[in-house]
PDB file of C-alpha atoms in Angstrom:
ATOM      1  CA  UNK I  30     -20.213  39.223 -12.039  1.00  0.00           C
ATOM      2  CA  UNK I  31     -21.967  39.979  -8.807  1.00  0.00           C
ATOM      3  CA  UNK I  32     -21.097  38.484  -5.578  1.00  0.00           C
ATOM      4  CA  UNK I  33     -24.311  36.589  -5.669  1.00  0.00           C
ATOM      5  CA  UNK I  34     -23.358  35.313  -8.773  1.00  0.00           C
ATOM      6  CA  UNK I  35     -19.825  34.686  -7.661  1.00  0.00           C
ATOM      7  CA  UNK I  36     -21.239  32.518  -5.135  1.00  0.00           C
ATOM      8  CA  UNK I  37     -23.479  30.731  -6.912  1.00  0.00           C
ATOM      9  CA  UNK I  38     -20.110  29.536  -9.350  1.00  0.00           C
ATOM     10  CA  UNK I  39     -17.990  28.438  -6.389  1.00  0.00           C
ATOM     11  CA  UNK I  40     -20.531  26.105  -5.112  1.00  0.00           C
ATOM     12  CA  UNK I  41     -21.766  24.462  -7.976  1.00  0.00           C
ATOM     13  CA  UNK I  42     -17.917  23.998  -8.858  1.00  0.00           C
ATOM     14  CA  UNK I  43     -17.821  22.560  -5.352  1.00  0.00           C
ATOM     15  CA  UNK I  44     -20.475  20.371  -5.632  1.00  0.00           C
ATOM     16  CA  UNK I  45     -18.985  19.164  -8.950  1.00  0.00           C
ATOM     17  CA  UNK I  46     -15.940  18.416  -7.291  1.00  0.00           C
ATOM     18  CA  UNK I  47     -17.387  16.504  -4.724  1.00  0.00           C
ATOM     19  CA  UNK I  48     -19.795  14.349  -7.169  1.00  0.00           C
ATOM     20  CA  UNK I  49     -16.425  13.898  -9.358  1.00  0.00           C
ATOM     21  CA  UNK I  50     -14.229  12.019  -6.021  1.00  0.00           C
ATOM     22  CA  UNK I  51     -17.393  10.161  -5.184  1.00  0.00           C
ATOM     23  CA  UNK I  52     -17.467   8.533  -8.600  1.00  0.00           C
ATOM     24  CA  UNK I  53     -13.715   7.108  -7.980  1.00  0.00           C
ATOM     25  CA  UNK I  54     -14.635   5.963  -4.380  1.00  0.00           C
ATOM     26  CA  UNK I  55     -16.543   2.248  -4.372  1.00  0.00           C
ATOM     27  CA  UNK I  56     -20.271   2.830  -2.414  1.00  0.00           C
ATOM     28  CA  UNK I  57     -21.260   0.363  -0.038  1.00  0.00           C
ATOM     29  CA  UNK I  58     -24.113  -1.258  -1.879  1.00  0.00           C
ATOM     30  CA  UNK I  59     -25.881  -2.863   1.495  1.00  0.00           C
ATOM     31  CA  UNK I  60     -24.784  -3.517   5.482  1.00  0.00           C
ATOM     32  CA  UNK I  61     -25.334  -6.681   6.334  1.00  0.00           C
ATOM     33  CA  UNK I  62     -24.844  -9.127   9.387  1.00  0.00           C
ATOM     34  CA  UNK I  63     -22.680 -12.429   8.813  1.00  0.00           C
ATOM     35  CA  UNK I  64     -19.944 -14.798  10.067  1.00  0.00           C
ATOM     36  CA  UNK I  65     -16.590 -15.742   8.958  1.00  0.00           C
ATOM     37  CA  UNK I  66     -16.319 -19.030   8.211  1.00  0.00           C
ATOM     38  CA  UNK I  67     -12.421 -19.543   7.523  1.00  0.00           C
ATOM     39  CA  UNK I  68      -9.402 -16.679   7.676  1.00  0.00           C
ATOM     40  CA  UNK I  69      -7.709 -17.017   4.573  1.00  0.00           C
ATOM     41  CA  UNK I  70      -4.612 -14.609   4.384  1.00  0.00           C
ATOM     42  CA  UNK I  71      -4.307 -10.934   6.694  1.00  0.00           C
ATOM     43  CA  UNK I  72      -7.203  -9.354   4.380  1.00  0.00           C
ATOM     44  CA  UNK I  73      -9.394 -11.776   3.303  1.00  0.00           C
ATOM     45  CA  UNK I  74     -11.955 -14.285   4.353  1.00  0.00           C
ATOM     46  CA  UNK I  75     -14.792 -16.241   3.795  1.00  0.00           C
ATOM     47  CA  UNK I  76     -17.544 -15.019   4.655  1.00  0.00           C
ATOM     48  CA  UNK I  77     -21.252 -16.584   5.850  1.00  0.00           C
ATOM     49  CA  UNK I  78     -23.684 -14.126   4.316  1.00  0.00           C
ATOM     50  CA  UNK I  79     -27.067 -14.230   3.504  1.00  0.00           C
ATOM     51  CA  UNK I  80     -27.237 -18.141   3.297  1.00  0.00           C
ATOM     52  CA  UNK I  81     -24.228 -18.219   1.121  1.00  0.00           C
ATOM     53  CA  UNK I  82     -20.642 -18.546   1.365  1.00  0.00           C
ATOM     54  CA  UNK I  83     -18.610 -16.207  -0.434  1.00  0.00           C
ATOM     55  CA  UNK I  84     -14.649 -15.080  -0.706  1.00  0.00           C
ATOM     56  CA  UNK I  85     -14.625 -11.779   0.450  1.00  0.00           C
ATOM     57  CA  UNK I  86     -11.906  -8.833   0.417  1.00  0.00           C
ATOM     58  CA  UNK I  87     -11.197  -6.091   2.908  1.00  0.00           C
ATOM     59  CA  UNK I  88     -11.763  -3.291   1.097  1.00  0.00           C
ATOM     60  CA  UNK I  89      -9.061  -0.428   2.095  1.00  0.00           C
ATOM     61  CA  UNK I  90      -6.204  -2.169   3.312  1.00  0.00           C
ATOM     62  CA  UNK I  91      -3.629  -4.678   2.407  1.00  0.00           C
ATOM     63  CA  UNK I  92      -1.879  -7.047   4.240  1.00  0.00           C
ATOM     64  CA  UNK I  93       1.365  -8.629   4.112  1.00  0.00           C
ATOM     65  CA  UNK I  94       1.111 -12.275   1.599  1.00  0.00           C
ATOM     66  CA  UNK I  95       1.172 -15.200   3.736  1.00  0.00           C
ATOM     67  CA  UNK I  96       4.471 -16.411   2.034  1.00  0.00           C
ATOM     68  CA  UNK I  97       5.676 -12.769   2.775  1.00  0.00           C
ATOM     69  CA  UNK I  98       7.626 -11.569   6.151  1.00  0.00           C
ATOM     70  CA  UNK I  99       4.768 -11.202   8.726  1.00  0.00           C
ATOM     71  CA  UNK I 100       2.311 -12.859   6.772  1.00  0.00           C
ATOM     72  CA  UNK I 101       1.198 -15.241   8.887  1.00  0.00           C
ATOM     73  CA  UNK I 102       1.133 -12.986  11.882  1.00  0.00           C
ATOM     74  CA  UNK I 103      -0.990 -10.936   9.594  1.00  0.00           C
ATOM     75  CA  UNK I 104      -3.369 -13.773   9.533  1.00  0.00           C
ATOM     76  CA  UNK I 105      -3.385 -14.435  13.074  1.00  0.00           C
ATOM     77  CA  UNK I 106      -3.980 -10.495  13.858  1.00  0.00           C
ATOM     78  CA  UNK I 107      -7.361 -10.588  11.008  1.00  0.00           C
ATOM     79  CA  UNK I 108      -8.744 -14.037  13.136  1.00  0.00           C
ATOM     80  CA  UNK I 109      -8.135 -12.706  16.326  1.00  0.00           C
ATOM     81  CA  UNK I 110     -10.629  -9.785  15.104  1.00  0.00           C
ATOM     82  CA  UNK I 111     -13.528 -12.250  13.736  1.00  0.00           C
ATOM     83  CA  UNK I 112     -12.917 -15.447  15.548  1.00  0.00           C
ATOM     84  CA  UNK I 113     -16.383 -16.638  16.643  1.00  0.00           C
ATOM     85  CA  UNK I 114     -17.744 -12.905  16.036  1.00  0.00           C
ATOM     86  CA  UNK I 115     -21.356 -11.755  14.597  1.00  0.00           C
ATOM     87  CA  UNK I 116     -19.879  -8.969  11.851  1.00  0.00           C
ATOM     88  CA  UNK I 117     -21.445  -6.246  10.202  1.00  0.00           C
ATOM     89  CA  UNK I 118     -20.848  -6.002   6.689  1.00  0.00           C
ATOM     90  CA  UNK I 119     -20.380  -3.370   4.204  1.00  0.00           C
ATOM     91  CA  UNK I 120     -20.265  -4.644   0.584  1.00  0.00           C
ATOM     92  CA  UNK I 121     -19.183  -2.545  -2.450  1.00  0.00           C
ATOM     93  CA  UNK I 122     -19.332  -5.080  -5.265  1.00  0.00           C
ATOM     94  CA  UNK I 123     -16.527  -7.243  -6.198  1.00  0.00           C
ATOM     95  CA  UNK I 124     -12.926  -6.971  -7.377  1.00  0.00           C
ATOM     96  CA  UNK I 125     -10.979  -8.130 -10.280  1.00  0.00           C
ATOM     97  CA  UNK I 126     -10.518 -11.524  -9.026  1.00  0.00           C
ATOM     98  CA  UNK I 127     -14.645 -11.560  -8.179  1.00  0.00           C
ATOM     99  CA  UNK I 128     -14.292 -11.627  -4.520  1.00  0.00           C
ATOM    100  CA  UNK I 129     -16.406  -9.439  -2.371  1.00  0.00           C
ATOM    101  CA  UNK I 130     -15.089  -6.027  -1.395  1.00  0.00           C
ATOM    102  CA  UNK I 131     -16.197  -5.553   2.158  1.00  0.00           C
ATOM    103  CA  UNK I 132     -16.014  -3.893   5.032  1.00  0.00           C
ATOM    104  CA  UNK I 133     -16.131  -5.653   8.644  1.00  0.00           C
ATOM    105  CA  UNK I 134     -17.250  -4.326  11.835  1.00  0.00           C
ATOM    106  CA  UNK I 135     -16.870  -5.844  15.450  1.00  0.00           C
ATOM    107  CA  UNK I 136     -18.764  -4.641  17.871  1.00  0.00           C
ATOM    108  CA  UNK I 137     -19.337  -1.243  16.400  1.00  0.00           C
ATOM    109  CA  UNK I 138     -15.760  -1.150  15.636  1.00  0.00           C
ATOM    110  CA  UNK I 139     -13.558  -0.961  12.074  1.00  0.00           C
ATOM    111  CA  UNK I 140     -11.752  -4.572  11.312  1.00  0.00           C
ATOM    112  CA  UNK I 141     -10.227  -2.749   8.205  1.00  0.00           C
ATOM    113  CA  UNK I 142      -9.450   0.438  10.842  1.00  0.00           C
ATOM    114  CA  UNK I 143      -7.918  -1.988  13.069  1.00  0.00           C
ATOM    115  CA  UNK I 144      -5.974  -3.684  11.364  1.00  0.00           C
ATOM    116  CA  UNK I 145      -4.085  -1.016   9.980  1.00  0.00           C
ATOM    117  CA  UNK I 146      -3.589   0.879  13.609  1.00  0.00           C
ATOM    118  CA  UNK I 147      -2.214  -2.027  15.032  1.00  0.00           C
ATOM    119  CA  UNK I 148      -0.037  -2.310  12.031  1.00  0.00           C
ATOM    120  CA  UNK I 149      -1.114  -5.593  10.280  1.00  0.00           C
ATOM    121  CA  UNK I 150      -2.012  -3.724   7.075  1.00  0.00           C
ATOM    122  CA  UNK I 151      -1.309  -0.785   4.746  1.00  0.00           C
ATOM    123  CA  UNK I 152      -4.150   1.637   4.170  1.00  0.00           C
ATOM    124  CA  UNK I 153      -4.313   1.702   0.611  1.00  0.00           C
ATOM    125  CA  UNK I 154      -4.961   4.903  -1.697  1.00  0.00           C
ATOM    126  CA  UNK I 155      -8.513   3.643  -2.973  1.00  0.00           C
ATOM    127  CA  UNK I 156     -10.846   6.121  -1.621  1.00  0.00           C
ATOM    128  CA  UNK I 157     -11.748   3.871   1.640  1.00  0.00           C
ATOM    129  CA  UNK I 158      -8.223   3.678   2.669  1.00  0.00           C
ATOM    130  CA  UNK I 159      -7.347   6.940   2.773  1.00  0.00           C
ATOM    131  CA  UNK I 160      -8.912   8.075   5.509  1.00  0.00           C
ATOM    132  CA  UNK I 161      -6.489   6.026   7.758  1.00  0.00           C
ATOM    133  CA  UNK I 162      -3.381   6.887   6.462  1.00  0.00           C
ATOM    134  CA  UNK I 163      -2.616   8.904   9.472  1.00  0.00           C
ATOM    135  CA  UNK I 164      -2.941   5.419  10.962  1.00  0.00           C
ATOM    136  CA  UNK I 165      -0.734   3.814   9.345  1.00  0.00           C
ATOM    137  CA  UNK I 166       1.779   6.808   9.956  1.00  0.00           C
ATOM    138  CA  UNK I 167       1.216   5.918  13.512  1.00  0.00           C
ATOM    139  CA  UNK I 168       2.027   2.328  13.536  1.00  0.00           C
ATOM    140  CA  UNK I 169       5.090   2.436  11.214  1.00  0.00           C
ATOM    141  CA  UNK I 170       6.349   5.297  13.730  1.00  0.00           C
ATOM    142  CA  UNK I 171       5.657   3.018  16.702  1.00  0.00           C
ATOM    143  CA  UNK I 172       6.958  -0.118  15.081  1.00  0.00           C
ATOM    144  CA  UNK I 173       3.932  -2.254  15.753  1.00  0.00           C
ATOM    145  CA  UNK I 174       2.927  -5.641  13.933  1.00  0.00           C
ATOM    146  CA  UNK I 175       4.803  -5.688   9.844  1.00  0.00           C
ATOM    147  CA  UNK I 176       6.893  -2.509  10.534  1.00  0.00           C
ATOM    148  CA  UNK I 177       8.492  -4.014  13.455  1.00  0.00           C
ATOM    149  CA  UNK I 178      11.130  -6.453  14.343  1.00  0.00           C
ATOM    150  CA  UNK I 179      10.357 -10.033  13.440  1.00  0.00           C
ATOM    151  CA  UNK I 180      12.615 -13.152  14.092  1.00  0.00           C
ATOM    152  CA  UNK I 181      11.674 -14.662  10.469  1.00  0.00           C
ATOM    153  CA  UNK I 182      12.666 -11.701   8.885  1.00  0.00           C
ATOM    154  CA  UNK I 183      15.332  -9.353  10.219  1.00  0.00           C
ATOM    155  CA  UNK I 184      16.464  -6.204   9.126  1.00  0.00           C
ATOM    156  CA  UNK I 185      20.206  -5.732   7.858  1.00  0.00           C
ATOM    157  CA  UNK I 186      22.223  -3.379  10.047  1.00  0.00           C
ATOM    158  CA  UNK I 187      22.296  -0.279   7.185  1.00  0.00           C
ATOM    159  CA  UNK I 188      20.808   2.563   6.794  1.00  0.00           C
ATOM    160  CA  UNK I 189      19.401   2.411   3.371  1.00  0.00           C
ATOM    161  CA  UNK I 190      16.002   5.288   2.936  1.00  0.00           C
ATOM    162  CA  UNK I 191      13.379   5.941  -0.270  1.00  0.00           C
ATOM    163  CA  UNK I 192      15.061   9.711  -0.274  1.00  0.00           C
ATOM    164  CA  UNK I 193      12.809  10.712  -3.253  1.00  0.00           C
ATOM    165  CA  UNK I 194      10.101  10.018  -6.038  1.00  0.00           C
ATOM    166  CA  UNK I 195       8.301  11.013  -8.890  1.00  0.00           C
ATOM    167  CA  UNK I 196       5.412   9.456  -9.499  1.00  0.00           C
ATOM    168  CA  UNK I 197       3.525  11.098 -11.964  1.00  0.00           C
ATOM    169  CA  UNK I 198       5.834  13.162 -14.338  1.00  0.00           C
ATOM    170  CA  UNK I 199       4.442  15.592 -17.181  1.00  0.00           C
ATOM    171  CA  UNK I 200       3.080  13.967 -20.155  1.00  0.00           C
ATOM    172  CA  UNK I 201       0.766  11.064 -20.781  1.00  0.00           C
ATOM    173  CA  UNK I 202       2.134   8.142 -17.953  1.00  0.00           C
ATOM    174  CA  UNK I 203       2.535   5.514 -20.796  1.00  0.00           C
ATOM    175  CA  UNK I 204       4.724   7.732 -22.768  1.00  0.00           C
ATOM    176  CA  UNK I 205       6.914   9.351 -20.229  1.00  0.00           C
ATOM    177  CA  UNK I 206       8.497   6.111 -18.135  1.00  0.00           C
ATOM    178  CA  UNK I 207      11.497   6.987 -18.153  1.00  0.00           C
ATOM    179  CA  UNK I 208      10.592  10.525 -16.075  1.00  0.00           C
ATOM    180  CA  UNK I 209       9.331   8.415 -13.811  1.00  0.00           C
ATOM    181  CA  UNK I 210      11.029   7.195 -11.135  1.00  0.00           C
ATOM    182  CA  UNK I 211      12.229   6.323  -7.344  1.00  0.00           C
ATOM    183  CA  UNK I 212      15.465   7.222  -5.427  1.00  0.00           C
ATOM    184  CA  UNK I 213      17.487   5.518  -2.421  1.00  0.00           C
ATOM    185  CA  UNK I 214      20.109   6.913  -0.704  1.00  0.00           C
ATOM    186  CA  UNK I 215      22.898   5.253   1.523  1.00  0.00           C
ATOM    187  CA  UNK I 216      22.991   7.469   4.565  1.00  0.00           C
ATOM    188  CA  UNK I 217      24.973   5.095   6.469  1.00  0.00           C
ATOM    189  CA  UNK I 218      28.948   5.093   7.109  1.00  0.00           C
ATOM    190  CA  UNK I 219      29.548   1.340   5.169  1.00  0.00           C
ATOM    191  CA  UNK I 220      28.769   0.223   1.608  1.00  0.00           C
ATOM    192  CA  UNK I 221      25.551  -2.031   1.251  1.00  0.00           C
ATOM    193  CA  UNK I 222      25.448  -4.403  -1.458  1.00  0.00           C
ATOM    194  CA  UNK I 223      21.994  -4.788  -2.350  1.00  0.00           C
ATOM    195  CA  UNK I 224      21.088  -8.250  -4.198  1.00  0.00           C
ATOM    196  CA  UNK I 225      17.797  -9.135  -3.068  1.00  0.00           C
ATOM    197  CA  UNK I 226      16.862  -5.939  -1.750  1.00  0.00           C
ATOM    198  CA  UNK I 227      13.435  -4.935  -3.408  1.00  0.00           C
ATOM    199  CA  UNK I 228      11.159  -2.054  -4.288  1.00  0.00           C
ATOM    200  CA  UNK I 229       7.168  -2.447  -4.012  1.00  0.00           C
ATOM    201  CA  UNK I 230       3.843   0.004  -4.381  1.00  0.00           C
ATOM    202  CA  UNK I 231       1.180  -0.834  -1.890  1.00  0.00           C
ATOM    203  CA  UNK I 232      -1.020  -2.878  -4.239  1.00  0.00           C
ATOM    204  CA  UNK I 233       2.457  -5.780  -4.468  1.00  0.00           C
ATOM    205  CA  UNK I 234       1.429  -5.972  -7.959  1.00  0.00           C
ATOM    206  CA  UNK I 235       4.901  -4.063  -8.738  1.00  0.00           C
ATOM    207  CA  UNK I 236       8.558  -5.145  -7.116  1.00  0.00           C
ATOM    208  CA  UNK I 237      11.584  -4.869  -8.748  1.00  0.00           C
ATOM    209  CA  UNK I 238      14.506  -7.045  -7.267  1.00  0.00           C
ATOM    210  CA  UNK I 239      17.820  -5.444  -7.021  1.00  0.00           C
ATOM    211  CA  UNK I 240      20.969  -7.430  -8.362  1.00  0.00           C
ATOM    212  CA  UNK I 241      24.646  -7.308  -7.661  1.00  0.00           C
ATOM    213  CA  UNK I 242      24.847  -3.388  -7.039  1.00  0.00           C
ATOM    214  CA  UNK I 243      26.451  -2.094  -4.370  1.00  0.00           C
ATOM    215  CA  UNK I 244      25.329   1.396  -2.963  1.00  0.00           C
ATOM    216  CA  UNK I 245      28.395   3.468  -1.164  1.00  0.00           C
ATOM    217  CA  UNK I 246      28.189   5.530   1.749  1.00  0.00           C
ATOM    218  CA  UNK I 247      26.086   8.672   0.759  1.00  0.00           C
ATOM    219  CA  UNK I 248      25.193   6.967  -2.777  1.00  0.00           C
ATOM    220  CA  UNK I 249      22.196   7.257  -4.431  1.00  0.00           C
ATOM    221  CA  UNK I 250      20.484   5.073  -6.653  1.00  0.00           C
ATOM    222  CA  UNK I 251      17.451   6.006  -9.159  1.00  0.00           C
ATOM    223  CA  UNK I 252      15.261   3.186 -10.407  1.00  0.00           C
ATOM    224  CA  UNK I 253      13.537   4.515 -13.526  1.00  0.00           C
ATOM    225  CA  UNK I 254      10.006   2.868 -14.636  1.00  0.00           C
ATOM    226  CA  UNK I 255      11.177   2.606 -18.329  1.00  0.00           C
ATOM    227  CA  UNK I 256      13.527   1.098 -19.892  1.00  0.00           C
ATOM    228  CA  UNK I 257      17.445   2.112 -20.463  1.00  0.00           C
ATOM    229  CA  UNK I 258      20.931   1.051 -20.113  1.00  0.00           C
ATOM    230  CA  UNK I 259      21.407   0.456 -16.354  1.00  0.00           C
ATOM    231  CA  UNK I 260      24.729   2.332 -15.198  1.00  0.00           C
ATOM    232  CA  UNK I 261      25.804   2.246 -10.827  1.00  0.00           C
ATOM    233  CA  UNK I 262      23.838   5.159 -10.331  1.00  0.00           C
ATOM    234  CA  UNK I 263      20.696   4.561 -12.772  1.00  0.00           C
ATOM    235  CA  UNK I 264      18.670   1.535 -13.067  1.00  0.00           C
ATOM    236  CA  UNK I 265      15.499   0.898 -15.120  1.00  0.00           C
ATOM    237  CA  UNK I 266      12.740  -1.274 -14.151  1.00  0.00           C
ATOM    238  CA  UNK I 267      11.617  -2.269 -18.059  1.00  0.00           C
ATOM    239  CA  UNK I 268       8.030  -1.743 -16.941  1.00  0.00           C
ATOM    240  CA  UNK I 269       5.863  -1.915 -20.460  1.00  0.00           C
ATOM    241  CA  UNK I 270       3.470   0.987 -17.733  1.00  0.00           C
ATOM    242  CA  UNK I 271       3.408   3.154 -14.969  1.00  0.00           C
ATOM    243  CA  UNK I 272       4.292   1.484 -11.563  1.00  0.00           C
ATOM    244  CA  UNK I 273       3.162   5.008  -9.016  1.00  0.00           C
ATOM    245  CA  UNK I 274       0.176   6.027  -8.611  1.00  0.00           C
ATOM    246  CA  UNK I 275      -0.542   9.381  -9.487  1.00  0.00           C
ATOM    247  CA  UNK I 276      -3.730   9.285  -7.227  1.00  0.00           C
ATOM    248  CA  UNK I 277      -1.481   8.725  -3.708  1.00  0.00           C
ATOM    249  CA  UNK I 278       0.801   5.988  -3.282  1.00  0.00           C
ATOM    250  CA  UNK I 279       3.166   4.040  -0.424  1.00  0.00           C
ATOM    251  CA  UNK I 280       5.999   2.735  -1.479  1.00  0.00           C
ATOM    252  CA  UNK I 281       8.087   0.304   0.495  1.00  0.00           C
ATOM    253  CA  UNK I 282      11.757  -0.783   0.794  1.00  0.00           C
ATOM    254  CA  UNK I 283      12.078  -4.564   1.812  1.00  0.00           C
ATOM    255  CA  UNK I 284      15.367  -6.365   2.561  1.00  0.00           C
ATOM    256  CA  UNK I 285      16.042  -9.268   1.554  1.00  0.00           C
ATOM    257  CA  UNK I 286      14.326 -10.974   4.702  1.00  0.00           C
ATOM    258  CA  UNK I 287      10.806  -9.102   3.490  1.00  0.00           C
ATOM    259  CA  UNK I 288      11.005  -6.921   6.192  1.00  0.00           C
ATOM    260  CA  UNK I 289       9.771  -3.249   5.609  1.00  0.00           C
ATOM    261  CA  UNK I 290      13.516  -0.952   5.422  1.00  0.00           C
ATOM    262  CA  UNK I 291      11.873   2.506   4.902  1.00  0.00           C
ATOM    263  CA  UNK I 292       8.450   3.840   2.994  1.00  0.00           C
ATOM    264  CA  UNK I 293       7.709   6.768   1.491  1.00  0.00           C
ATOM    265  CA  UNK I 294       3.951   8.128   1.559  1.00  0.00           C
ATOM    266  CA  UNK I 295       2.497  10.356  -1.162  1.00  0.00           C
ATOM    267  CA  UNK I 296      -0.683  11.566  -0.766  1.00  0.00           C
TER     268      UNK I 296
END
C-alpha cells in the first residue's frame, strides 16, 4: 500500500473511532434558560423550563444520598449554586427513572464542574463525567466537601486502602464473576474488625456490607463478584452480574460512619 493510501486507512479508522465514543456519550438535545424551583438531593432538582416543571438530573456527577454521610451538605453545596439563579440548560433526554438529564450553568460557569471541584460530587464514567476526573482527583487530594472530615460521620483511626482490582477479567462479564474482583489491604500496625465497613461503585447501585471479619495488620482481603464459599482471606459478593465497570470506574471504601476511607480510580 502506498503512503497515500496508508493515510487514507488511518483516518477513516480514526474517524470511525471517534463516531463509535460519540454514540456511547448522551448529546445535548437543546440549551435552554430556566429556574430551579426546589433542590431536591446534591444532584438533582426541579427545574422551571419552558412553562413546565420537570425533575431533572445532573448529568455527569453523583452526589452523596441525603440519608448518606455528607448528604445534606451535598444539598446545601447544589442550592448555594442555583439559589435565586437564571440557569442555562443542557438537556440530553431522560434517565431510567424519566427525569431530565441536564446540565446547569451559572453565569457562564459548570454547576456539574463545580460541584465536583469543590468536592460535593463524584464525576462519573458516563462520557460527560469524564472529563473532570482530574477534578475529582483534586478534591479527594485536598480533602474538600464528602472526602473530608465531617462531625456526622467520622473516620475510624486505621489504615484500611482499595490496594487492587479487576474489573473486567477475560471472558464474557456474566460468565466470569468469580475473576472478578476487589482487594483491601490492612497497612496499619493494629487489627481492624470490619462489620459495617462497605464497598460501593460510583453509580451506589452496588455495596456490599462487610460482617464480622477482622483484617490483621498487613492482611488482605479479596471480595469476589460471584459467588463461593467465603474463607478470612476470600469473600464473595453473590452478585447474579458484574458490579465494575469495564468502561472506567471509582470505587469507594466507606466506614461504617459513610465516610469515604480510600477510592480507587480506573480509567
Amino acid at each position: 500500500m502506498s503512503r497515500t493510501g496508508q493515510r487514507l486507512l488511518v483516518a477513516a479508522l480514526l474517524v470511525a473511532v471517534l463516531a463509535a465514543v460519540a454514540a456511547c456519550s448522551p448529546a445535548a438535545e437543546d440549551t435552554a434558560a430556566a429556574t430551579v424551583e426546589r433542590v431536591i438531593d446534591g444532584d438533582s432538582v426541579e427545574l422551571a423550563l419552558g412553562g413546565e416543571v420537570m425533575e431533572a438530573r445532573l448529568i455527569g456527577v453523583n452526589a452523596p444520598e441525603l440519608a448518606d454521610c455528607q448528604g445534606r451538605a451535598a444539598r446545601e453545596a447544589l442550592t448555594e449554586l442555583v439559589e435565586d439563579r437564571s440557569l442555562a440548560v443542557e438537556s440530553f433526554g431522560n434517565d431510567r427513572f424519566g427525569r431530565r438529564l441536564v446540565a446547569l450553568a451559572a453565569n457562564g460557569e459548570s454547576v456539574n464542574r463545580t460541584l465536583v471541584s469543590r468536592g460535593w460530587a463524584l464525576a462519573l464514567h458516563d462520557g460527560e463525567g469524564e472529563e473532570w476526573l482530574d477534578d475529582m482527583d483534586d478534591a479527594a487530594s485536598r480533602s474538600l466537601g464528602m472526602w473530608g472530615m465531617a462531625d456526622e460521620c467520622p473516620r475510624p483511626d486505621a489504615t484500611i486502602v482499595i490496594s487492587d482490582i479487576e474489573p473486567d477479567p477475560p471472558g464474557p462479564d456474566d460468565e466470569v464473576l468469580d475473576q472478578e474482583w476487589i482487594e483491601i489491604e490492612n497497612r496499619g500496625a493494629d487489627p481492624v474488625e470490619l462489620t459495617g465497613w462497605a464497598l460501593r461503585d460510583e453509580s451506589t447501585s452496588n455495596r456490599y456490607l462487610f460482617e464480622e471479619i477482622t483484617i490483621p495488620p498487613g492482611g488482605r482481603i479479596r471480595l469476589r463478584t460471584g459467588a463461593g464459599a467465603d474463607t478470612a482471606t476470600e469473600l464473595h459478593w453473590d452478585s447474579p452480574a458484574g458490579v465494575w465497570s469495564n468502561r472506567g470506574e471509582t470505587a469507594l471504601l466507606l466506614a461504617p460512619s459513610g465516610a469515604i476511607v480510600d477510592h480507587l480510580v480506573l480509567s
